[in-house]
Coordinates of C-alpha atoms and ligand atoms in Angstrom, one line a residue:
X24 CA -141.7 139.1 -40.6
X25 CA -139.5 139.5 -37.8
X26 CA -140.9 136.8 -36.5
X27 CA -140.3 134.3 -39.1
X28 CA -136.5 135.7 -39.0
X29 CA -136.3 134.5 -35.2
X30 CA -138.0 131.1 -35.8
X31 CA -135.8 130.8 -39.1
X32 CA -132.8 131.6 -37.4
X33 CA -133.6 128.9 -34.4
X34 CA -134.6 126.1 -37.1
X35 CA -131.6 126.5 -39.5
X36 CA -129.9 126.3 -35.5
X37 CA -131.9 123.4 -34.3
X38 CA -131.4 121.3 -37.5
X39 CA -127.3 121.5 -38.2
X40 CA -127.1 120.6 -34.1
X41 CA -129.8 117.7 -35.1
X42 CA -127.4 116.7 -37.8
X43 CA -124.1 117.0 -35.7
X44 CA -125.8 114.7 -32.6
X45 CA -127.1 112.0 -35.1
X46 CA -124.1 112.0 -37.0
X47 CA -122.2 112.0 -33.5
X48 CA -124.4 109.2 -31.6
X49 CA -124.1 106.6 -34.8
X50 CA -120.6 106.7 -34.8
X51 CA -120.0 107.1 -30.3
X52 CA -122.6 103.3 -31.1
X53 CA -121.1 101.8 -33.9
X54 CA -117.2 102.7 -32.2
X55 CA -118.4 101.4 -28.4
X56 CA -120.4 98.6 -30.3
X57 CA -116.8 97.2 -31.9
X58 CA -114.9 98.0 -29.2
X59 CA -117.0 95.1 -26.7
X60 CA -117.2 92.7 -29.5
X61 CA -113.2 92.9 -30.1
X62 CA -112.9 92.4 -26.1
X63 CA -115.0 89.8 -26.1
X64 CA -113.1 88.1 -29.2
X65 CA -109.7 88.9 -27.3
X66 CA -111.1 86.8 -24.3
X67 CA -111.9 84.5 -26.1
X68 CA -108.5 83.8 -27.5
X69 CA -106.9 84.7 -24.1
X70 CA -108.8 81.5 -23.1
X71 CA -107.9 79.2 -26.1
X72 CA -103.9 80.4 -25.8
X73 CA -104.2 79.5 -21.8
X74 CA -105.7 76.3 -22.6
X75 CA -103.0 75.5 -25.4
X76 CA -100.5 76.7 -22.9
X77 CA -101.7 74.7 -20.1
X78 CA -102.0 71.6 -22.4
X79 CA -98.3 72.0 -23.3
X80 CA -97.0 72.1 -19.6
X81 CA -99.1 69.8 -18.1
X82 CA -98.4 67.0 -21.2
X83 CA -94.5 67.7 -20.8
X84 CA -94.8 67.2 -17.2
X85 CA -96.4 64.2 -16.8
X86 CA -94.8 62.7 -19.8
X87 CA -95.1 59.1 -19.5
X88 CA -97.3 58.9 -16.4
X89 CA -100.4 60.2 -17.5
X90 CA -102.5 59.2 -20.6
X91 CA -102.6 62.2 -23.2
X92 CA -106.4 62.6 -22.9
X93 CA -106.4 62.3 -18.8
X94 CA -103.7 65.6 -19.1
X95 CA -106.2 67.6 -21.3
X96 CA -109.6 66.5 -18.3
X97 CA -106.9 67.6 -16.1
X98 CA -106.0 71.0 -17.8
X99 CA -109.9 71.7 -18.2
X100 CA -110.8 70.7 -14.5
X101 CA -108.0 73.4 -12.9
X102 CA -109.1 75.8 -15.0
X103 CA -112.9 75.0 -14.0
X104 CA -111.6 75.5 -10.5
X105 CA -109.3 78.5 -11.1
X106 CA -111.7 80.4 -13.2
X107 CA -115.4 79.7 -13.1
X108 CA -117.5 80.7 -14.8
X109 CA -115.5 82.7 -17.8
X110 CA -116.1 81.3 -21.3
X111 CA -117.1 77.8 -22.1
X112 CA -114.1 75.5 -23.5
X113 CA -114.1 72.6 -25.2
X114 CA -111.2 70.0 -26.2
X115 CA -111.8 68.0 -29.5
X116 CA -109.5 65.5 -31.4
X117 CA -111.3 65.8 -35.1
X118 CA -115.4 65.6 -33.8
X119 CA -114.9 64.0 -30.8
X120 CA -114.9 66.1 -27.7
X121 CA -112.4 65.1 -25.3
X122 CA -113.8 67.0 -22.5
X123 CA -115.1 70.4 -21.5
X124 CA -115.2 73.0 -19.0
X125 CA -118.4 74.9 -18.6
X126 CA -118.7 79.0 -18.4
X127 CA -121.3 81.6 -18.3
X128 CA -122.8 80.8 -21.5
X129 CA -124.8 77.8 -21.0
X130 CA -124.3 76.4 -24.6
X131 CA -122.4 72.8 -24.4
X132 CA -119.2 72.6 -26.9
X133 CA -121.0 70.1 -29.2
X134 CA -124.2 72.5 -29.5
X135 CA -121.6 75.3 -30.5
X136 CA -119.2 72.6 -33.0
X137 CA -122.2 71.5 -34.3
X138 CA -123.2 74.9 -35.6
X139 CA -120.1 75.9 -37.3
X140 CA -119.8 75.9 -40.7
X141 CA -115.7 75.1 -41.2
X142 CA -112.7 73.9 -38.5
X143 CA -109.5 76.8 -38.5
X144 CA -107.0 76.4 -40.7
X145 CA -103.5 76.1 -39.1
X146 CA -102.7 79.1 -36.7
X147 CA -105.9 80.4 -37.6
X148 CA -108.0 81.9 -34.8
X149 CA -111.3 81.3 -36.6
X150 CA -115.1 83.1 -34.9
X151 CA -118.2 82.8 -35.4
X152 CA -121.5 84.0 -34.0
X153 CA -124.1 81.3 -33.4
X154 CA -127.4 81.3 -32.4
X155 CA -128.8 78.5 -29.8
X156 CA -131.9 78.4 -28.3
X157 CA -132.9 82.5 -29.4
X158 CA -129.7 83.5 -28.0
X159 CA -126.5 84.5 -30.1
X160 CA -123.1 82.9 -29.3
X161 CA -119.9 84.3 -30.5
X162 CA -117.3 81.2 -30.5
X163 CA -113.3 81.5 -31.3
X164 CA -111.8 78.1 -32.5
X165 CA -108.0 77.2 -32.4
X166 CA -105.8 74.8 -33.5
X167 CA -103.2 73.6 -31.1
X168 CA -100.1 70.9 -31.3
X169 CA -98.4 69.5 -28.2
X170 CA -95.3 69.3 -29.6
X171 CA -94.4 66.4 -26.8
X172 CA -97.2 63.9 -27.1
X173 CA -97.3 64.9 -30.5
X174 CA -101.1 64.9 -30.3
X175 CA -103.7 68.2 -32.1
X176 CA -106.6 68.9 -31.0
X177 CA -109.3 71.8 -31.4
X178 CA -110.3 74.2 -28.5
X179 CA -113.1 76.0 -28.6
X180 CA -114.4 78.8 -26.4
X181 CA -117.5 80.7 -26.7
X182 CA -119.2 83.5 -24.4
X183 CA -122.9 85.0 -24.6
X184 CA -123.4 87.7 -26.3
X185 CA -126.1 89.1 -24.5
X186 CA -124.1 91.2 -21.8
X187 CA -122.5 92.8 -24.6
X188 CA -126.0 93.6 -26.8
X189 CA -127.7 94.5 -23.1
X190 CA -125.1 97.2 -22.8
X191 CA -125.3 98.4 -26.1
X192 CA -129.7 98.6 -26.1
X193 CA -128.7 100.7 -22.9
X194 CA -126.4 102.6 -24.9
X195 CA -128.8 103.4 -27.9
X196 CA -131.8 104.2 -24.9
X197 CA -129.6 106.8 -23.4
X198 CA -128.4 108.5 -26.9
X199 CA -132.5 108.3 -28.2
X200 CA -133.2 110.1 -25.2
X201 CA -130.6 112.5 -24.7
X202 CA -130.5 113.9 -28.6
X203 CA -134.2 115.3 -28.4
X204 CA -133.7 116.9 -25.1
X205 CA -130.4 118.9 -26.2
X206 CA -132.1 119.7 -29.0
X207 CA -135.0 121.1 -27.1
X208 CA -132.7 122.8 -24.8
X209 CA -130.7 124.2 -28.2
X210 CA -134.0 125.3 -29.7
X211 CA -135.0 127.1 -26.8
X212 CA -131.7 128.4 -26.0
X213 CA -131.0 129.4 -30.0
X214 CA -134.9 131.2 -30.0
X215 CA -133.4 133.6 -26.5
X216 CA -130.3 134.2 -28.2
X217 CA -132.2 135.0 -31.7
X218 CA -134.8 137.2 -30.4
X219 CA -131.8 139.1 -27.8
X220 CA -129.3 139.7 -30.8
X221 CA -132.5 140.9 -33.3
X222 CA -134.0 143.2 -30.8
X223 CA -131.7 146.0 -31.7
X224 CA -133.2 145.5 -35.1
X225 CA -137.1 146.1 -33.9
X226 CA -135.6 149.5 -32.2
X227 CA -133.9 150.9 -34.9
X228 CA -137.1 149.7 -37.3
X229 CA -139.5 151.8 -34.8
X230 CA -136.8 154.6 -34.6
X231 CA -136.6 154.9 -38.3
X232 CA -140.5 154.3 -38.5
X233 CA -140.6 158.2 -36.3
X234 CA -138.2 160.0 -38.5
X235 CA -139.6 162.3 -41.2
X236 CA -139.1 165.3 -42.9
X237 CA -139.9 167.0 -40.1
X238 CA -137.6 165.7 -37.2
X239 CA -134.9 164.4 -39.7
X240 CA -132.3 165.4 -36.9
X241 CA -133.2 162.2 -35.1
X242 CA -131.0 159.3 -34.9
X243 CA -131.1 155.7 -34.9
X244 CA -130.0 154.0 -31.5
X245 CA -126.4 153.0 -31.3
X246 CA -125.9 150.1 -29.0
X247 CA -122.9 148.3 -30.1
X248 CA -121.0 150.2 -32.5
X249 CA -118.5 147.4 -33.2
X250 CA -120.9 144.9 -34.0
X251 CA -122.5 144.6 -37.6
X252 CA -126.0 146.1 -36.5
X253 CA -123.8 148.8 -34.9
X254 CA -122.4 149.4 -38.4
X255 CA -125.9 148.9 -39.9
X256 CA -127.1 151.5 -37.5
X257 CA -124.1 154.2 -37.8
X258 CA -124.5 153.7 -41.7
X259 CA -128.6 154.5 -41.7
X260 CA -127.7 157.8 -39.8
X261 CA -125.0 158.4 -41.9
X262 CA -128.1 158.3 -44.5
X263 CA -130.2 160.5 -42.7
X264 CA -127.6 163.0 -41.9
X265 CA -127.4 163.5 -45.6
X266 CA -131.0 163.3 -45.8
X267 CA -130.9 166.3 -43.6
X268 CA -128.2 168.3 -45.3
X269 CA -130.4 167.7 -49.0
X270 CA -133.8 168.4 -47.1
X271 CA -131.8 171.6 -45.8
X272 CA -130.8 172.8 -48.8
X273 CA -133.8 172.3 -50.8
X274 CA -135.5 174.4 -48.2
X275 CA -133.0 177.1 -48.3
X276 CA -132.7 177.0 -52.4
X277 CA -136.3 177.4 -52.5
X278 CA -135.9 180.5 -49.9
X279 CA -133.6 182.0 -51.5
X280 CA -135.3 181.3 -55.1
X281 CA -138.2 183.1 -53.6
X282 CA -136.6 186.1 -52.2
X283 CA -134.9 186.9 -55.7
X284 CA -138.3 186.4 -57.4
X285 CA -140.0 188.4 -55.1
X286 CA -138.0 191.5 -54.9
X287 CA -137.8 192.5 -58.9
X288 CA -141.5 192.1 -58.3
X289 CA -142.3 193.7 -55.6
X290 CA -140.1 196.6 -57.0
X291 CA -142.3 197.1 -60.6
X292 CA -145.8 196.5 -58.8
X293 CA -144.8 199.0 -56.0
X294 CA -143.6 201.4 -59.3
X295 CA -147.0 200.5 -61.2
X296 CA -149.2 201.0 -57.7
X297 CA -147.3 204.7 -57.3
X298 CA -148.4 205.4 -61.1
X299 CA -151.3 204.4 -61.0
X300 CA -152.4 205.9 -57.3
X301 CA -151.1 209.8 -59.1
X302 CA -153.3 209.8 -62.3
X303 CA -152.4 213.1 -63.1
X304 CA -148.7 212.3 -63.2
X305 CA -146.9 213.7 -66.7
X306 CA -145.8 211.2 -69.2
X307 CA -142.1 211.5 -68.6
X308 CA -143.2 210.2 -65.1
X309 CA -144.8 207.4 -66.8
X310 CA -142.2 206.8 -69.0
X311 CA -140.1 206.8 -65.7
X312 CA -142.3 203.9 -63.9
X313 CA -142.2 202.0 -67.1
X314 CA -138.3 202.1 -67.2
X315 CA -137.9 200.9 -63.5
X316 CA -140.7 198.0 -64.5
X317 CA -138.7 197.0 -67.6
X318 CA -135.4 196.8 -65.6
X319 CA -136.9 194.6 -62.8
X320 CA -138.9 192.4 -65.4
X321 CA -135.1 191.9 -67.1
X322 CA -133.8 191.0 -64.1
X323 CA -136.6 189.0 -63.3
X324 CA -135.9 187.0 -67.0
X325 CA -132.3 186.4 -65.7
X326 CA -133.1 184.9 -62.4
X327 CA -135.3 182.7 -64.5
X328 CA -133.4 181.7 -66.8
X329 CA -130.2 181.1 -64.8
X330 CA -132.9 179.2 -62.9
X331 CA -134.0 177.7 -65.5
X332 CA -130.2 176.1 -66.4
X333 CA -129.8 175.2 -63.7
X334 CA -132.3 173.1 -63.2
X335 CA -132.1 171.2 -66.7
X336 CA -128.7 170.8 -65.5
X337 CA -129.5 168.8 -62.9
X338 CA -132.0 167.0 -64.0
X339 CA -129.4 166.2 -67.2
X340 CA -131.9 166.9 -70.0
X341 CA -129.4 170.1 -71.5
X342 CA -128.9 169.2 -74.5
X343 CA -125.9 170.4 -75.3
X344 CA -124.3 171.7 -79.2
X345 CA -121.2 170.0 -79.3
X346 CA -118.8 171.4 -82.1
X347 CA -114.9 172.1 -83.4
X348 CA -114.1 175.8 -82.6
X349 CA -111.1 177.8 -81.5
X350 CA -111.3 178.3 -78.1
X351 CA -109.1 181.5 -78.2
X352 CA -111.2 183.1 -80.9
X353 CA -114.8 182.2 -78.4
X354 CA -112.7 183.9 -75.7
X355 CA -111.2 186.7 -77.3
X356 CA -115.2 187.4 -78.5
X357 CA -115.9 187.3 -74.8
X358 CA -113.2 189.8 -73.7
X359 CA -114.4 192.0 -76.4
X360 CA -118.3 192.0 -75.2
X361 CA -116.7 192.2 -71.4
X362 CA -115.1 195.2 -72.6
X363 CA -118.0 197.2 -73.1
X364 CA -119.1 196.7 -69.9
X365 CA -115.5 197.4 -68.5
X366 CA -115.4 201.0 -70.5
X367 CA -118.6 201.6 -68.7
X368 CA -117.1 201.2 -65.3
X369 CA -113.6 202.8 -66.0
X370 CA -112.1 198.7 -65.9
X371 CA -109.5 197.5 -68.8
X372 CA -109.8 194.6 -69.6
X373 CA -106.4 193.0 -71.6
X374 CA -105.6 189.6 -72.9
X375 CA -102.3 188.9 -71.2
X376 CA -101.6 185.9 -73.2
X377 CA -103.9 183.5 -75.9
X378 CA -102.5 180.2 -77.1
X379 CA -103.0 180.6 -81.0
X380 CA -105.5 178.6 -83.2
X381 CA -106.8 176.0 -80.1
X382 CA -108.9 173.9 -81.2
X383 CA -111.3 172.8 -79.1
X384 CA -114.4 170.3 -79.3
X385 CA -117.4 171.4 -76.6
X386 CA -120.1 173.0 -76.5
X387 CA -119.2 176.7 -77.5
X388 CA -122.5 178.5 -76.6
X389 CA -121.8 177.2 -72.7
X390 CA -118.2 178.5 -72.6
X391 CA -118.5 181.7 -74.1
X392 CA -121.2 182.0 -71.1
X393 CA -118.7 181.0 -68.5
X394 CA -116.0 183.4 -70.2
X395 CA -118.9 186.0 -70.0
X396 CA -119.3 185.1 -66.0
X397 CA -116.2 185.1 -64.9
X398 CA -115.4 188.7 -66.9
X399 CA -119.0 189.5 -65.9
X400 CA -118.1 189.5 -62.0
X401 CA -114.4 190.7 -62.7
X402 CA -115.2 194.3 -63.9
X403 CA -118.3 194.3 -61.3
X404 CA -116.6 193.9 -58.7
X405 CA -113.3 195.9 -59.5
X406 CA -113.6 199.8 -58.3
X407 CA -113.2 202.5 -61.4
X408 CA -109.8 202.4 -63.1
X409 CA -108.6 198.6 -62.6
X410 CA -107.7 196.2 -64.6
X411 CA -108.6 192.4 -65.4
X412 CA -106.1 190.0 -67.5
X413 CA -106.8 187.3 -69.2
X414 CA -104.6 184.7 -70.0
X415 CA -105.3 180.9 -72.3
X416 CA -102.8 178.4 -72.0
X417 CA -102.3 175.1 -73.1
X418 CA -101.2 173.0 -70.0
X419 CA -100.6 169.5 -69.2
X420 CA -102.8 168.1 -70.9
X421 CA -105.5 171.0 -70.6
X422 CA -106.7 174.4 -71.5
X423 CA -106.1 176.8 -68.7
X424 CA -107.8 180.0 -68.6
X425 CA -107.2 182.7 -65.8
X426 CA -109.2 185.6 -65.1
X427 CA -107.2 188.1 -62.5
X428 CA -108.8 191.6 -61.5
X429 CA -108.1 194.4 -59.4
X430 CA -110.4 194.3 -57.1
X431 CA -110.9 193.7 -53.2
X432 CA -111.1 190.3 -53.0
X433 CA -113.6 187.6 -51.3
X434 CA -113.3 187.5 -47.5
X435 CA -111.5 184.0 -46.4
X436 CA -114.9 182.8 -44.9
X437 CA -117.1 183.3 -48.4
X438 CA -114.5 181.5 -50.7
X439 CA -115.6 178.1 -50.0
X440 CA -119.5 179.2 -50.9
X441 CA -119.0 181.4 -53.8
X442 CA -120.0 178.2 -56.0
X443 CA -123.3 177.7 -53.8
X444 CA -126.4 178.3 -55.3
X445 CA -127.9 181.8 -54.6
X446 CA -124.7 182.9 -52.7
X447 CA -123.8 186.4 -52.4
X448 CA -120.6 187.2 -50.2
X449 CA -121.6 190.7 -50.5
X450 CA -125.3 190.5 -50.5
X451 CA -126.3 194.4 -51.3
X452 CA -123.2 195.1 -52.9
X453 CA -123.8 192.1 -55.4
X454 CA -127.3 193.3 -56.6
X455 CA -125.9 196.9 -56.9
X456 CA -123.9 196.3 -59.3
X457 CA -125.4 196.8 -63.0
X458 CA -123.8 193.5 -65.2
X459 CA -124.9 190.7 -67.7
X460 CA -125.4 188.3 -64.5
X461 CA -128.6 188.4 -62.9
X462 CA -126.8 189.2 -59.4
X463 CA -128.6 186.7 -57.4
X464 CA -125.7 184.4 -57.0
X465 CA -125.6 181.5 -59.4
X466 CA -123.9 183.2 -62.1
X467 CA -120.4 180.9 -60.7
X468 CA -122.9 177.9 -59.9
X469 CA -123.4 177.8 -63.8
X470 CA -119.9 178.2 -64.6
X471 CA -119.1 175.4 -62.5
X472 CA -121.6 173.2 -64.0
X473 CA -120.1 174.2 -67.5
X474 CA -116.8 173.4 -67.0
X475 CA -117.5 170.0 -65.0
X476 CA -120.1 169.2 -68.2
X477 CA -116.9 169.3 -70.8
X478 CA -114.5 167.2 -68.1
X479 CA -112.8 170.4 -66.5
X480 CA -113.6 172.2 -63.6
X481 CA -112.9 175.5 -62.1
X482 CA -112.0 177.0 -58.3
X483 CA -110.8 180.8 -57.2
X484 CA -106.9 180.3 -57.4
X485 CA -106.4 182.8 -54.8
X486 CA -108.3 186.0 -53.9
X487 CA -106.9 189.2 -51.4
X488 CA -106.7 192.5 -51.2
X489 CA -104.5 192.7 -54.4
X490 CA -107.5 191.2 -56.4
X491 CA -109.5 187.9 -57.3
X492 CA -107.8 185.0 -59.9
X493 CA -110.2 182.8 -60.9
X494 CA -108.8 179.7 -63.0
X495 CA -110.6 176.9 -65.5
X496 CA -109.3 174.3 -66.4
X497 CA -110.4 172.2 -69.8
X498 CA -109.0 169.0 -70.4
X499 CA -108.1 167.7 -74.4
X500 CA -109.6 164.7 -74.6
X501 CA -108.6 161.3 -76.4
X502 CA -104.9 162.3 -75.2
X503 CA -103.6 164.0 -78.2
X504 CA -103.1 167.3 -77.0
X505 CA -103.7 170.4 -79.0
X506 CA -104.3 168.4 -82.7
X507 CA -106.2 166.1 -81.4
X508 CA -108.7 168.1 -79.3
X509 CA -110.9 167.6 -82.6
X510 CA -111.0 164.5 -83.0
X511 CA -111.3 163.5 -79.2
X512 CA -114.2 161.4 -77.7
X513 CA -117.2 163.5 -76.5
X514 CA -116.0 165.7 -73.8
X515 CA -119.4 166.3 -72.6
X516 CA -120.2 164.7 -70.0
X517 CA -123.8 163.0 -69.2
X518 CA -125.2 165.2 -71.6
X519 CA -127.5 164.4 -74.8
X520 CA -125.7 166.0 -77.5
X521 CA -127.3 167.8 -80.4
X522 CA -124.5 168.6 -83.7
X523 CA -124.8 172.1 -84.7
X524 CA -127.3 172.4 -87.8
Ligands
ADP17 P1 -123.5 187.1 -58.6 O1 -124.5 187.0 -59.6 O2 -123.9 187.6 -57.3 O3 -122.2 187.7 -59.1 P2 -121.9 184.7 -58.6 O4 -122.3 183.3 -58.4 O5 -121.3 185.1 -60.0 O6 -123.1 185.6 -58.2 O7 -120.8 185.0 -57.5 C1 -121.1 184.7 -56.2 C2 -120.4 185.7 -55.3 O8 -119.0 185.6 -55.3 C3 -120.7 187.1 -55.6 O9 -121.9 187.5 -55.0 C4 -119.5 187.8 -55.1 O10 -119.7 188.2 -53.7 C5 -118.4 186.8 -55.2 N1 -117.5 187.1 -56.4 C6 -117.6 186.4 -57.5 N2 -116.6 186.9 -58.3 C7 -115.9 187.9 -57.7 C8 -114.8 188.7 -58.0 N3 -114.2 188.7 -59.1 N4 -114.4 189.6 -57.0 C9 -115.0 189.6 -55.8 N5 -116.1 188.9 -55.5 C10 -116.5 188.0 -56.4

C-alpha cells in the first residue's frame, strides 16, 4: 500500500515533467527552426538589395560608356570576387538570364527560375523552396529598376537548405535524448524524495500499530511539528490522549461502581452469616439482622437504579414524558416531601420566593427528581437547626431555581468534581448521612443530565463556610417567555418522547 503511494507519487511526478519537457522541446524546435529559416530569407534579400544597389551605381557611373548588360557581368563578377561563395545570384531581363554569380548552393539560376511557379510582383520580395536533385532550395526573387538606363530586371538568390535542416536534425537528436534522461534522473530523484517525506508515515503506522489499551500513554513520533504529517501526528495523539482519559474513566467508573455494590452487600451477608453462625439467637435479634439486610438491599436498589439512569441516559434510550405543568406547583410538591426529611434532621426548609402559575413543558417526573436531589443533599449536609431557601424565578428568558443551605460548604478543590460520577467530597460523611439519594455520588450527575436533557443546565453558584447555593437554570423555549412555554418546541433534548397517557 505504501508502496503503491511512493510509485504513485513518483509517476503522477514523472508524467507532468514528461508533459512540461515535450511541451518545452516542440516549441525551443519549432522557435530555433523559424528563427534559421528567417535568417536565411533575410540573406537572401540582403543579397538581392546589394545587387540592386550595386546595379544602380555601377549603371550611373559608367553611363554612356558601358553597355547596360556589360554593367550588370560587371556587378556580378565583383561580387563573385568580394564574396564567394554566399548565395547564388542570378540577373534576368523577362527569361533570359543575363548572367550569374555562383554560391554555395550548386543549383544554376535557370535550374532554380525554371522551378518557380510565378515572377514577384512590383516591390515584392517573393520565396520559394525548391527541390533540385533531392536537395531543397529556398530562393528569394526581386524586382529591380535602374532608374538611369531605365532598364528592369529580376535577381534571384538562392542558398541550400541543408546547413540549416543539418542543424536542426542535430537539434531534435540532442532534445530526443536529453528528455528521457531528465526524466530518468526526475523519476529517480521524485522516488528518494517520495519514499524520505513518507517515511514519517511508516513510523507513526508501526507506532500506532503498538498502542493498545494497555500502554495507551504512548505517543506517536513528532518529527516536524510544523509540517502537515507533524499536524497529522500531534492530532492522532491528541486522539489517544482522549482515548486515555475515556479508557481511564471507564476503569475508574467501573471501580467505583463495584465498591458501592459491594459494600451494601457485603454488609447484609456479613449480618445474615452472624445470624445464622448463633442459631439460638431470639427473634428480636433476628428481626434485628433482617432490618440491617433490608436497609442495605434499599440502598443497594438506589445505587442501581441511579445506575441504571444513568446509563439509559447515555446511551439516549430514556424515554422521556413530556407534558404542560406548573413548574412552581412540581416544586413546591418537592419542598414539601424535602420537608419531611428536614423535620427529621432539625433543617427548615422555606420557599423564599415562587413565580406564580409557570408553566412549563418537560418532562415533570425528571425535575421533581432533580428538585428532590438538590433539597436531598441540602438538609443532609446542613448540621441540626439550619435552614435551606428556595427560590423560582423567571429570568431572561429562563426558569431559575436556587437552592441555598446552611451548611459547611464544599472545599475549593471538590467543586469542580461534585458533578463526576461516583464522587463524594466527603467520602464517609456522604454515606452517613440517611436521605432519599443513594449516597454513592451520582445523585448531582443525574441532576445534571436532567437539566441539560430539557436545554438548561445547572453548576454550584458559590459554596463556603456560610453554606452551599446551588442554581438551575431552565430555558422557555420557542422564545415566548412565560405564555409560551406551552406551546414551545420540544425542550427535550435527544430524547424519544412518550405523551403522558
Ligand atoms: P451523594 O449521593 O454523595 O450526595 P451527589 O452527587 O448528590 O452524591 O453529591 C456529590 C458530592 O457533593 C457529595 O458527596 C457531597 O460531598 C457534595 N455535596 C453535594 N451537595 C452538597 C451540599 N449541599 N453541601 C455540601 N456538600 C454537598
Amino acid at each position: 500500500m505504501r508502496k503503491t503511494l511512493r510509485v504513485r507519487l513518483t509517476l503522477w511526478y514523472v508524467v507532468v515533467l514528461a508533459a512540461v519537457l515535450v511541451a518545452f522541446s516542440v516549441e525551443f524546435y519549432s522557435l530555433f527552426d523559424k528563427s534559421q529559416r528567417k535568417q536565411l530569407d533575410g540573406s537572401l534579400r540582403s543579397a538581392a538589395q546589394v545587387t540592386a544597389l550595386a546595379l544602380n551605381h555601377e549603371t550611373e557611373e559608367h553611363l554612356g560608356k558601358i553597355a547596360g548588360e556589360e554593367n550588370v557581368r560587371l556587378v556580378l563578377n565583383t561580387m563573385h570576387q568580394t564574396s564567394f561563395p554566399g548565395p547564388d545570384i542570378g540577373v534576368w531581363e523577362g527569361s533570359r538570364l543575363v548572367a550569374e554569380k555562383p554560391g554555395s548552393a550548386g543549383i544554376s539560376a535557370s535550374a532554380v527560375k525554371e522551378r518557380l511557379s510565378r515572377e514577384p510582383v512590383e516591390d515584392e520580395t517573393y520565396f520559394r523552396t525548391v527541390e533540385w536533385n533531392a536537395q531543397r532550395y529556398r530562393v528569394a526573387i526581386m524586382n529591380i529598376r535602374v532608374p538611369s538606363s531605365q532598364a528592369t530586371y529580376l535577381v534571384s538568390t538562392n542558398e541550400s537548405v541543408r546547413p540549416i535542416e543539418a542543424e536542426m536534425r542535430t537539434v531534435a537528436e540532442l532534445l530526443l535524448l536529453a528528455v528521457p534522461v531528465c526524466l530518468l534522473l526526475a523519476a529517480a530523484g521524485g522516488y528518494f524524495l517520495a519514499v524520505k517525506s513518507l517515511a514519517p508515515v511508516s513510523d507513526m503506522a508501526r507506532a500506532a500499530d503498538q498502542i493498545s489499551s494497555h500502554n495507551l500513554d504512548q505517543r506517536l513520533p513528532v518529527e516536524n511539528p510544523g509540517d502537515e504529517l507533524g499536524l497529522l501526528a500531534e492530532t492522532f495523539n491528541r486522539v489517544f490522549e482522549r482515548l486515555q482519559n475515556a479508557f481511564r474513566q471507564q476503569r475508574q467508573l467501573m471501580a467505583d461502581a463495584s465498591h458501592e455494590l459491594r459494600t451494601p452487600v457485603s454488609v447484609a451477608l456479613t449480618a445474615t452469616q452472624v445470624s445464622l453462625a448463633n442459631r439460638d439467637d431470639a427473634v428480636d435479634a433476628l428481626y434485628d439482622t433482617l432490618e440491617v439486610v433490608q436497609s442495605q438491599m434499599l440502598r443497594l436498589r438506589r445505587v442501581v437504579e441511579d445506575m441504571f439512569t444513568l446509563a439509559q441516559a447515555d446511551s439516549g434510550v430514556y424515554e422521556a414524558k413530556q407534558t404542560v405543568f406548573y413548574i412552581d406547583e412540581a416544586l413546591f410538591e418537592s419542598v414539601r416531601a424535602g420537608k419531611v426529611l428536614g423535620k427529621a434532621r432539625d433543617v427548615e426548609i422555606r420557599l423564599a420566593h415562587l413565580a406564580p402559575a409557570s408553566e412549563y413543558a418537560g418532562d415533570e417526573g425528571l425535575l421533581r427528581q432533580l428538585f428532590l436531589i438538590l433539597l436531598d443533599n441540602a438538609v443532609k449536609y446542613t448540621p441540626a437547626g439550619g435552614h435551606v431557601d428556595v427560590c423560582l424565578k423567571s429570568h431572561g428568558g429562563a426558569y431559575r431555581i436556587t437552592v441555598a443551605d446552611t451548611g459547611p460548604g464544599i472545599p475549593a478543590a471538590d467543586q469542580p468534581h461534585i458533578f463526576d460520577r461516583f464522587y463524594r467530597a466527603d467520602k464517609s460523611r456522604s454515606r452517613r448521612q440517611p436521605g432519599m439519594g443513594s449516597g454513592a455520588g451520582l445523585g448531582l450527575a443525574i441532576a445534571q443530565w436532567i437539566a441539560h436533557m430539557h436545554g438548561g443546565d445547572i453548576r454550584l453558584e458559590n459554596s463556603g463556610p456560610q453554606g452551599s447555593v446551588f442554581r438551575v437554570e431552565l430555558p422557555f423555549f420557542g422564545g415566548k417567555g412565560e405564555a409560551g412555554a406551552k406551546e414551545a418546541a420540544s425542550p427535550l433534548r435527544g430524547y424519544s418522547r412518550q405523551s403522558p397517557a
